[in-house]
Each structure stands twice: as structure tokens, then as C-alpha cells.
Amino acid sequence: MINKVTLVGRLGAEPEVRTLENGAMVAKFGMATSESYRDKAGEWQEQTEWHDVVVWRALAERAQEYLKKGSLIYLEGKLTHRKWQDKDGNNRKTTEVVGSYYRVMPTAPRSGGSSNYMPSEEPAATMSTPPPKSPTAASPANPPSTAAPADDSEDLPF
Amino acid sequence: MINKVTLVGRLGAEPEVRTLENGAMVAKFGMATSESYRDKAGEWQEQTEWHDVVVWRALAERAQEYLKKGSLIYLEGKLTHRKWQDKDGNNRKTTEVVGSYYRVMPTAPRSGGSSNYMPSEEPAATMSTPPPKSPTAASPANPPSTAAPADDSEDLPF
Amino acid sequence: MINKVTLVGRLGAEPEVRTLENGAMVAKFGMATSESYRDKAGEWQEQTEWHDVVVWRALAERAQEYLKKGSLIYLEGKLTHRKWQDKDGNNRKTTEVVGSYYRVMPTAPRSGGSSNYMPSEEPAATMSTPPPKSPTAASPANPPSTAAPADDSEDLPF
Amino acid sequence: MINKVTLVGRLGAEPEVRTLENGAMVAKFGMATSESYRDKAGEWQEQTEWHDVVVWRALAERAQEYLKKGSLIYLEGKLTHRKWQDKDGNNRKTTEVVGSYYRVMPTAPRSGGSSNYMPSEEPAATMSTPPPKSPTAASPANPPSTAAPADDSEDLPF
DNA sequence: TTTT
DNA sequence: TTTT
């Protein structure tokens, strides 16, 4: 069975990075993908989807270092859903894309000015070793297994 | 920007098909993708994700005809999120994969017995013409534009 | 069955555009994807693959207009192979990626200078109607295609 | 940059497995993907593409064990091209899909008979550690890869 | 919440 | 809620 998500979009804010008690690092960020279409009136409209993304370990470390608000990235991951209850006892559902690979795309800086363009010296982040499945409490958790692809990238001219 | 989901998994039930007032047909179904992994104790565990899938128009018509409970399908689509309020005024969020293409995989029937195996005579369903954007009421809606690829498949021996 | 290729890379030159006798427009271009890796000596090496890409009809028209030498694009297509004989009667094989969708990425211009940055006003090009499979002579022919992949995971709570 | 191929198709024959002098195991096999389309006369035609696939190391070992002639598999990899000269000094080009992940799909056996259905106990094969890029002779060499696609849409309420 |  |  296959469960794969591929996104090319921008971060809405800096990644939120945390280190769990077990030492595992996690980074979360919102990522926007937009598409344009013409409405019935022939006007161009833009539709934006905001995706919650989570990356672990090495990917999280790199996220902290390389991902910024506004960064345009290529991301692969899987679609996960968790159920939980809020303090009022309501059933809630959270959907997250658990990233297994991402790549910063060369961004077009606003002309002039010192580009904060981050040349992807970082030869792409991939998750090869899945984090340990912590069967412990509070864990809405979710695991690995099917494993993934690899690949990567770069940028500059010719 | 790219927003793509690829799943290979099974339907949990028959698709629910409806025809809207404007004549557009919609089909919804839950789709499971599972992956196995070894837990710390070395035991095999299975983790299943249930995805809400929606397909429109021609894809919906074909879903009604070809997709069954238990069908193994390959599906491509995009990830969409809608916000709404329940009757208690709570903010809710729904995530759906809006399918743009799917393909029934040849399924392994339980040995013996007349297989309800549906040989994919159906040369794959693709959505080429996006449904009209109805900006009207009640519409948690969501639109087209970036459009997609097409392709397909078959099964038989060699 | 699924046959899908996804590339993010740069054009090595302007697309070569032609119009066949039947009026169909075709565009061809080479596209490079590079990846970096460390060799045994620990040195960073870059490995570049050059892919022959072909797009038809509306995609070809748009290619002529929007794709330039050096353009960074996201491309989806399918992998096709053709056999033919050169004038010496040798059997030759040509592999091409027949594009069904592409998207120009905002490119990072070399700092300074007037950016030849082509703001993707072009809301993406897709091929909905595949060109007719012309089994005849000289025909670079071919139809459509689709699909994608797997990945993996992580675990803990939040 | 992204270079990703995704195929769902069947093996034309048993994989050819070899072990190189350096101990690395390689498996090669042809994989067919077919698609149906209507020709101008309205007749259904089937177009089959045969892809050369190579997998390394653990993937090769698993190929030897699990992949059979006729196996239906989901495969991810990257597209590579090599140039070489035949004994007549002609320049030749070989294109191969270097697999980084594959998954055997449950196959529909011809009814009756003991199904050679191979229940994917095999929790999928992935290549995390790419084989060393051996720029040397005889080396069908190469590393890993990734990525995927776009799609589209629908609209109305529910 | 990004970006053009 | 599927499936093995």
C-alpha cells in the first residue's frame, strides 16, 4: 500500500522545533500550496491550501537550520490522521503530512537587496532511519515501515 | 506549486454517490493504506491510515460502477482542507483527498469461489474537465486549475 | 498500470518547437537533474542526468512561449521508448519523457542584473487530450500517463 | 532537483541477479506498463512500454527472493542514462530506472489453481543507502532519488 | 500564515 | 471501514 504526498509550496512561518524527552527532534510548520483558476466570470482566482507538516530527527534539525518563513520547498511525505479529544471532550481529528524528504528550492528574491536566498548547499534532507516507535502514553503516534525513496537536488546555473 | 497525493489502498465501503442540484455527481469513500513495521519488541505491527476521498463527475460515475467495498485502487489527487462549524459553533476542519485519477488494481480474491474480481475493463478514470466552480451558498467548496496528468493501465498475464 | 516520471530540473537550451503536417505542435528539450553525493573519498560530487523531454499541443505552444534555456521547471510525464534504425541499419533506441504537465518554478537569478525571472503568470500547462498515437513514420508520437509513490514516517506525540 | 519515476507494472521475466566483485548485488529486470486508448477508428488499442529496471543491494536480494516473471509491482526510482560504445565503436545510450523502492502488489491469479500469490509479507523494499557511485568500468553504477506530481480538482458543497 |  |  502506498501513501504519498508531494508538495511544492511555501512555509507560512519559521518551523517550530522541539526536542522530546527521548531526545527526538521534531519540527512543525505550515506549508501553502496555491493554484490559480478562472472562475465563471473569467476572473483569475487563487485557491490556497494550508498543510500541516511534521518532520522528525535529522529532517527536523535541518529544518531548523534551513527552512525559513517564505521558503519554497519540495516535500514528500505521507498523510496521517490522528484522533484526540479536546478539553470539552469533543472528538477532534488532526491531519498531518509527515515529511520523509524535502528540498529547498532556489527562491526568487525581490530584485535588488541582499537576497536571503539560501543556496541549497544542503544536499537535501531525507529520512532513512525512522524514529523509534514509542508505544508510550499520550502518544497519538504513528510509525514507519513501508520506507521511502531517495533523491535530491541542487540549484545554480549552467 | 504542487499539491499531490498518491495512494494505493482499499475502500472501506461502497462509495457514497450523490448528484448535486446542478447535476454534478460526487462520490465519497474512505480508503485505507496500511504499513507494517517492527516495534521495539521486534513484533510486526500494522498501522492503518483512513483517508477521506472525494471524486467528481465522470470519476464519480465510474466510482459508482466500478468501486466496491474492499477494492484495491491506485489514486491520485490533491489534499484539501475545509473549515466549518458544527451546530455547537465549534470550529471543525475536514481534510479530503480530491481525486483526479484512479485505477482499480487487480485484486487477489480469496482462493476458490467465484472471484468478484473486477477486471479493469475500465481503462482508468481521469478528470480532465474540472467541475464548474460554484461560488454559491453553503459551499465549503474548492476548485481546479493546475490540472493534471492522465494515464492508465490494465492487468492480464504475460 | 502506472507510468509516471516527475522531474524538477533545468532546460539545457531553448525548446525546439515544430509543427507537424497534421497541425500538431511538438516541443522538445533537454532537461537536467543533478544530485550531489559524497564519494568514497568524502568529496562532494555532482551527478547530472540529461533527459529528453517532449511535449505536445497546448503544452508545446506554452513551451515556446514560457520555457527558456536555464528555466527551472517541475515536470510530470511518462516514460516512453522507441526503436528505430539509423541509416546504417543499426537498431537504436530512444527514450523520451512525454510531458503531461509542467510548471515553471520561480528561478533564482544570478544576483544583480535584470532578472530574466519569468513570474509564473502561466497557471501551469497540462495535457488533457493526448495526441493521437500515430504508429506511422517519422512520428515522435504518443499518448498520456500518470502516477506516483511511497514514503514513510516517524512517531511520537506532541 | 528531482528525478523520480513511478511505475506500476509487471515483470517480463525473472530478475537477473548478479554479485559484483565488490560484493554489491544487482538485479535487473524488464517491467511493462500498458495503457489503453481508442485510436481514430474508435478501436481500443493497447500501448505497452518496456522499462529496464535495476535495483541494488538489499533491493536486489529481495528481488531475487520475491520478484517473479509476471509479478505486478509498484516501483519508485530515478531515471538514469549511460553512454557507451559497442564493439563497432558506435555510440550507444542506455536508459535505466534505478529503483529505490518497490512493493509487490497482490496479484489476481488466473481463477482456479494454486495461487502463486505472494502475500506481501515482505514489508516493502527500500533503498536507504545508495550504492557507491563507481565511475569505473563495467559499472552499471548509481545512487538514489525521489519525488512526484500535481493534479486537480472539483468544487461544490456537501 | 507563504508567495507573486 | 478495507485487506492479508
mmCIF file of C-alpha atoms in Angstrom, chain C:
data_model
loop_
_atom_site.group_PDB
_atom_site.id
_atom_site.type_symbol
_atom_site.label_atom_id
_atom_site.label_comp_id
_atom_site.label_asym_id
_atom_site.label_seq_id
_atom_site.Cartn_x
_atom_site.Cartn_y
_atom_site.Cartn_z
ATOM 1 C CA MET C 1 -0.691 0.255 -14.730
ATOM 2 C CA ILE C 2 1.172 3.391 -13.929
ATOM 3 C CA ASN C 3 3.977 5.042 -15.782
ATOM 4 C CA LYS C 4 4.972 8.331 -14.319
ATOM 5 C CA VAL C 5 8.027 10.489 -14.310
ATOM 6 C CA THR C 6 8.471 13.555 -12.173
ATOM 7 C CA LEU C 7 11.346 15.879 -12.695
ATOM 8 C CA VAL C 8 12.438 19.173 -11.271
ATOM 9 C CA GLY C 9 15.335 20.459 -13.259
ATOM 10 C CA ARG C 10 16.607 22.954 -15.778
ATOM 11 C CA LEU C 11 16.400 23.240 -19.523
ATOM 12 C CA GLY C 12 19.710 22.972 -21.263
ATOM 13 C CA ALA C 13 18.571 25.111 -24.167
ATOM 14 C CA GLU C 14 15.522 26.732 -25.692
ATOM 15 C CA PRO C 15 12.857 24.203 -26.615
ATOM 16 C CA GLU C 16 12.862 23.118 -30.246
ATOM 17 C CA VAL C 17 9.370 23.623 -31.485
ATOM 18 C CA ARG C 18 7.892 22.105 -34.631
ATOM 19 C CA THR C 19 4.506 21.823 -36.200
ATOM 20 C CA LEU C 20 3.736 18.528 -37.841
ATOM 21 C CA GLU C 21 1.851 18.228 -41.099
ATOM 22 C CA ASN C 22 -1.253 17.324 -39.223
ATOM 23 C CA GLY C 23 -1.027 20.582 -37.406
ATOM 24 C CA ALA C 24 0.073 19.183 -34.080
ATOM 25 C CA MET C 25 2.716 21.188 -32.343
ATOM 26 C CA VAL C 26 5.620 19.472 -30.603
ATOM 27 C CA ALA C 27 8.329 20.860 -28.423
ATOM 28 C CA LYS C 28 11.483 19.059 -27.429
ATOM 29 C CA PHE C 29 14.087 19.985 -24.926
ATOM 30 C CA GLY C 30 16.752 18.525 -22.744
ATOM 31 C CA MET C 31 16.308 18.785 -19.049
ATOM 32 C CA ALA C 32 18.960 18.281 -16.409
ATOM 33 C CA THR C 33 18.512 16.945 -12.935
ATOM 34 C CA SER C 34 21.527 16.891 -10.692
ATOM 35 C CA GLU C 35 22.222 15.327 -7.396
ATOM 36 C CA SER C 36 25.134 15.648 -5.070
ATOM 37 C CA TYR C 37 26.682 12.845 -3.138
ATOM 38 C CA ARG C 38 29.883 12.177 -1.324
ATOM 39 C CA ASP C 39 32.262 9.801 -2.999
ATOM 40 C CA LYS C 40 34.355 7.289 -1.128
ATOM 41 C CA ALA C 41 36.986 9.916 -0.531
ATOM 42 C CA GLY C 42 34.374 12.057 1.123
ATOM 43 C CA GLU C 43 34.410 14.579 -1.671
ATOM 44 C CA TRP C 44 31.212 16.110 -2.894
ATOM 45 C CA GLN C 45 30.424 15.036 -6.385
ATOM 46 C CA GLU C 46 27.664 16.106 -8.629
ATOM 47 C CA GLN C 47 25.913 13.711 -10.911
ATOM 48 C CA THR C 48 23.782 15.176 -13.653
ATOM 49 C CA GLU C 49 21.275 13.314 -15.739
ATOM 50 C CA TRP C 50 20.052 14.762 -19.007
ATOM 51 C CA HIS C 51 16.559 13.778 -20.009
ATOM 52 C CA ASP C 52 14.951 14.154 -23.396
ATOM 53 C CA VAL C 53 11.547 15.661 -22.964
ATOM 54 C CA VAL C 54 8.747 16.022 -25.474
ATOM 55 C CA VAL C 55 5.523 17.889 -25.036
ATOM 56 C CA TRP C 56 2.591 18.179 -27.396
ATOM 57 C CA ARG C 57 -0.030 20.617 -28.487
ATOM 58 C CA ALA C 58 -1.013 23.212 -25.937
ATOM 59 C CA LEU C 59 1.975 22.242 -23.840
ATOM 60 C CA ALA C 60 4.227 22.770 -26.821
ATOM 61 C CA GLU C 61 2.741 26.157 -27.526
ATOM 62 C CA ARG C 62 3.277 27.203 -23.989
ATOM 63 C CA ALA C 63 6.762 25.794 -24.016
ATOM 64 C CA GLN C 64 7.625 28.020 -26.901
ATOM 65 C CA GLU C 65 6.339 30.971 -25.012
ATOM 66 C CA TYR C 66 7.481 30.305 -21.472
ATOM 67 C CA LEU C 67 10.354 27.869 -21.412
ATOM 68 C CA LYS C 68 13.832 29.239 -21.823
ATOM 69 C CA LYS C 69 17.323 27.944 -21.590
ATOM 70 C CA GLY C 70 18.004 27.621 -17.903
ATOM 71 C CA SER C 71 14.371 27.593 -16.847
ATOM 72 C CA LEU C 72 13.760 25.569 -13.721
ATOM 73 C CA ILE C 73 10.642 23.515 -14.175
ATOM 74 C CA TYR C 74 8.592 20.878 -12.448
ATOM 75 C CA LEU C 75 7.517 18.317 -14.985
ATOM 76 C CA GLU C 76 5.328 15.268 -14.966
ATOM 77 C CA GLY C 77 5.120 12.834 -17.772
ATOM 78 C CA LYS C 78 5.552 9.264 -18.751
ATOM 79 C CA LEU C 79 8.484 7.254 -19.855
ATOM 80 C CA THR C 80 8.458 6.074 -23.442
ATOM 81 C CA HIS C 81 10.872 4.132 -25.559
ATOM 82 C CA ARG C 82 11.056 3.908 -29.311
ATOM 83 C CA LYS C 83 13.088 1.668 -31.507
ATOM 84 C CA TRP C 84 14.332 2.733 -34.885
ATOM 85 C CA GLN C 85 17.138 2.138 -37.300
ATOM 86 C CA ASP C 86 19.810 4.567 -38.270
ATOM 87 C CA LYS C 87 20.957 4.858 -41.881
ATOM 88 C CA ASP C 88 23.452 2.073 -41.272
ATOM 89 C CA GLY C 89 20.671 -0.237 -40.316
ATOM 90 C CA ASN C 90 21.685 -0.286 -36.684
ATOM 91 C CA ASN C 91 18.973 -0.737 -34.155
ATOM 92 C CA ARG C 92 18.650 2.281 -32.000
ATOM 93 C CA LYS C 93 16.558 3.006 -29.017
ATOM 94 C CA THR C 94 15.362 6.371 -27.897
ATOM 95 C CA THR C 95 13.909 7.135 -24.542
ATOM 96 C CA GLU C 96 11.817 10.189 -24.006
ATOM 97 C CA VAL C 97 9.780 11.622 -21.242
ATOM 98 C CA VAL C 98 6.485 12.666 -22.716
ATOM 99 C CA GLY C 99 5.353 15.520 -20.558
ATOM 100 C CA SER C 100 1.739 15.814 -19.497
ATOM 101 C CA TYR C 101 2.161 18.718 -17.151
ATOM 102 C CA TYR C 102 4.786 21.217 -16.246
ATOM 103 C CA ARG C 103 5.193 24.276 -14.164
ATOM 104 C CA VAL C 104 7.849 26.931 -14.307
ATOM 105 C CA MET C 105 9.420 27.489 -10.919
ATOM 106 C CA PRO C 106 10.394 30.932 -9.769
ATOM 107 C CA THR C 107 14.072 30.945 -10.558
ATOM 108 C CA ALA C 108 16.850 32.444 -8.591
ATOM 109 C CA PRO C 109 18.606 34.795 -10.945
ATOM 110 C CA ARG C 110 22.303 35.313 -10.569
ATOM 111 C CA SER C 111 22.399 38.210 -8.181
ATOM 112 C CA GLY C 112 22.323 41.660 -9.702
ATOM 113 C CA GLY C 113 21.355 42.207 -13.287
ATOM 114 C CA SER C 114 17.894 42.282 -14.671
ATOM 115 C CA SER C 115 16.344 39.060 -13.657
ATOM 116 C CA ASN C 116 15.067 37.046 -16.518
ATOM 117 C CA TYR C 117 12.803 35.674 -13.899
ATOM 118 C CA MET C 118 9.635 34.602 -15.533
ATOM 119 C CA PRO C 119 6.906 35.045 -12.994
ATOM 120 C CA SER C 120 4.686 32.076 -13.480
ATOM 121 C CA GLU C 121 1.785 34.011 -14.768
ATOM 122 C CA GLU C 122 1.261 30.924 -16.695
ATOM 123 C CA PRO C 123 -1.006 28.948 -14.374
ATOM 124 C CA ALA C 124 0.604 25.679 -15.346
ATOM 125 C CA ALA C 125 0.317 23.684 -18.504
ATOM 126 C CA THR C 126 -1.456 20.380 -18.635
ATOM 127 C CA MET C 127 -2.179 17.938 -21.284
ATOM 128 C CA SER C 128 -5.705 16.715 -21.044
ATOM 129 C CA THR C 129 -6.152 15.434 -24.536
ATOM 130 C CA PRO C 130 -3.356 13.144 -25.531
ATOM 131 C CA PRO C 131 -2.109 13.364 -29.063
ATOM 132 C CA PRO C 132 -3.213 10.577 -31.327
ATOM 133 C CA LYS C 133 -0.910 7.610 -31.360
ATOM 134 C CA SER C 134 0.440 7.752 -34.829
ATOM 135 C CA PRO C 135 2.125 4.449 -35.485
ATOM 136 C CA THR C 136 3.321 5.882 -38.717
ATOM 137 C CA ALA C 137 6.641 7.029 -39.944
ATOM 138 C CA ALA C 138 8.703 9.827 -38.551
ATOM 139 C CA SER C 139 6.188 10.095 -35.784
ATOM 140 C CA PRO C 140 7.553 11.065 -32.418
ATOM 141 C CA ALA C 141 4.063 10.112 -31.417
ATOM 142 C CA ASN C 142 2.462 9.128 -28.102
ATOM 143 C CA PRO C 143 -0.346 9.463 -25.522
ATOM 144 C CA PRO C 144 -0.815 10.243 -21.810
ATOM 145 C CA SER C 145 0.024 8.863 -18.410
ATOM 146 C CA THR C 146 0.229 9.169 -14.645
ATOM 147 C CA ALA C 147 1.046 8.264 -11.035
ATOM 148 C CA ALA C 148 3.324 8.197 -8.020
ATOM 149 C CA PRO C 149 4.976 6.808 -4.795
ATOM 150 C CA ALA C 150 5.543 5.809 -1.246
ATOM 151 C CA ASP C 151 7.366 7.068 1.733
ATOM 152 C CA ASP C 152 7.410 6.751 5.414
ATOM 153 C CA SER C 153 7.373 8.069 8.811
ATOM 154 C CA GLU C 154 8.026 8.989 12.390
ATOM 155 C CA ASP C 155 6.221 8.527 15.637
ATOM 156 C CA LEU C 156 5.846 10.400 18.824
ATOM 157 C CA PRO C 157 3.298 12.656 20.368
ATOM 158 C CA PHE C 158 3.014 16.327 20.746
#
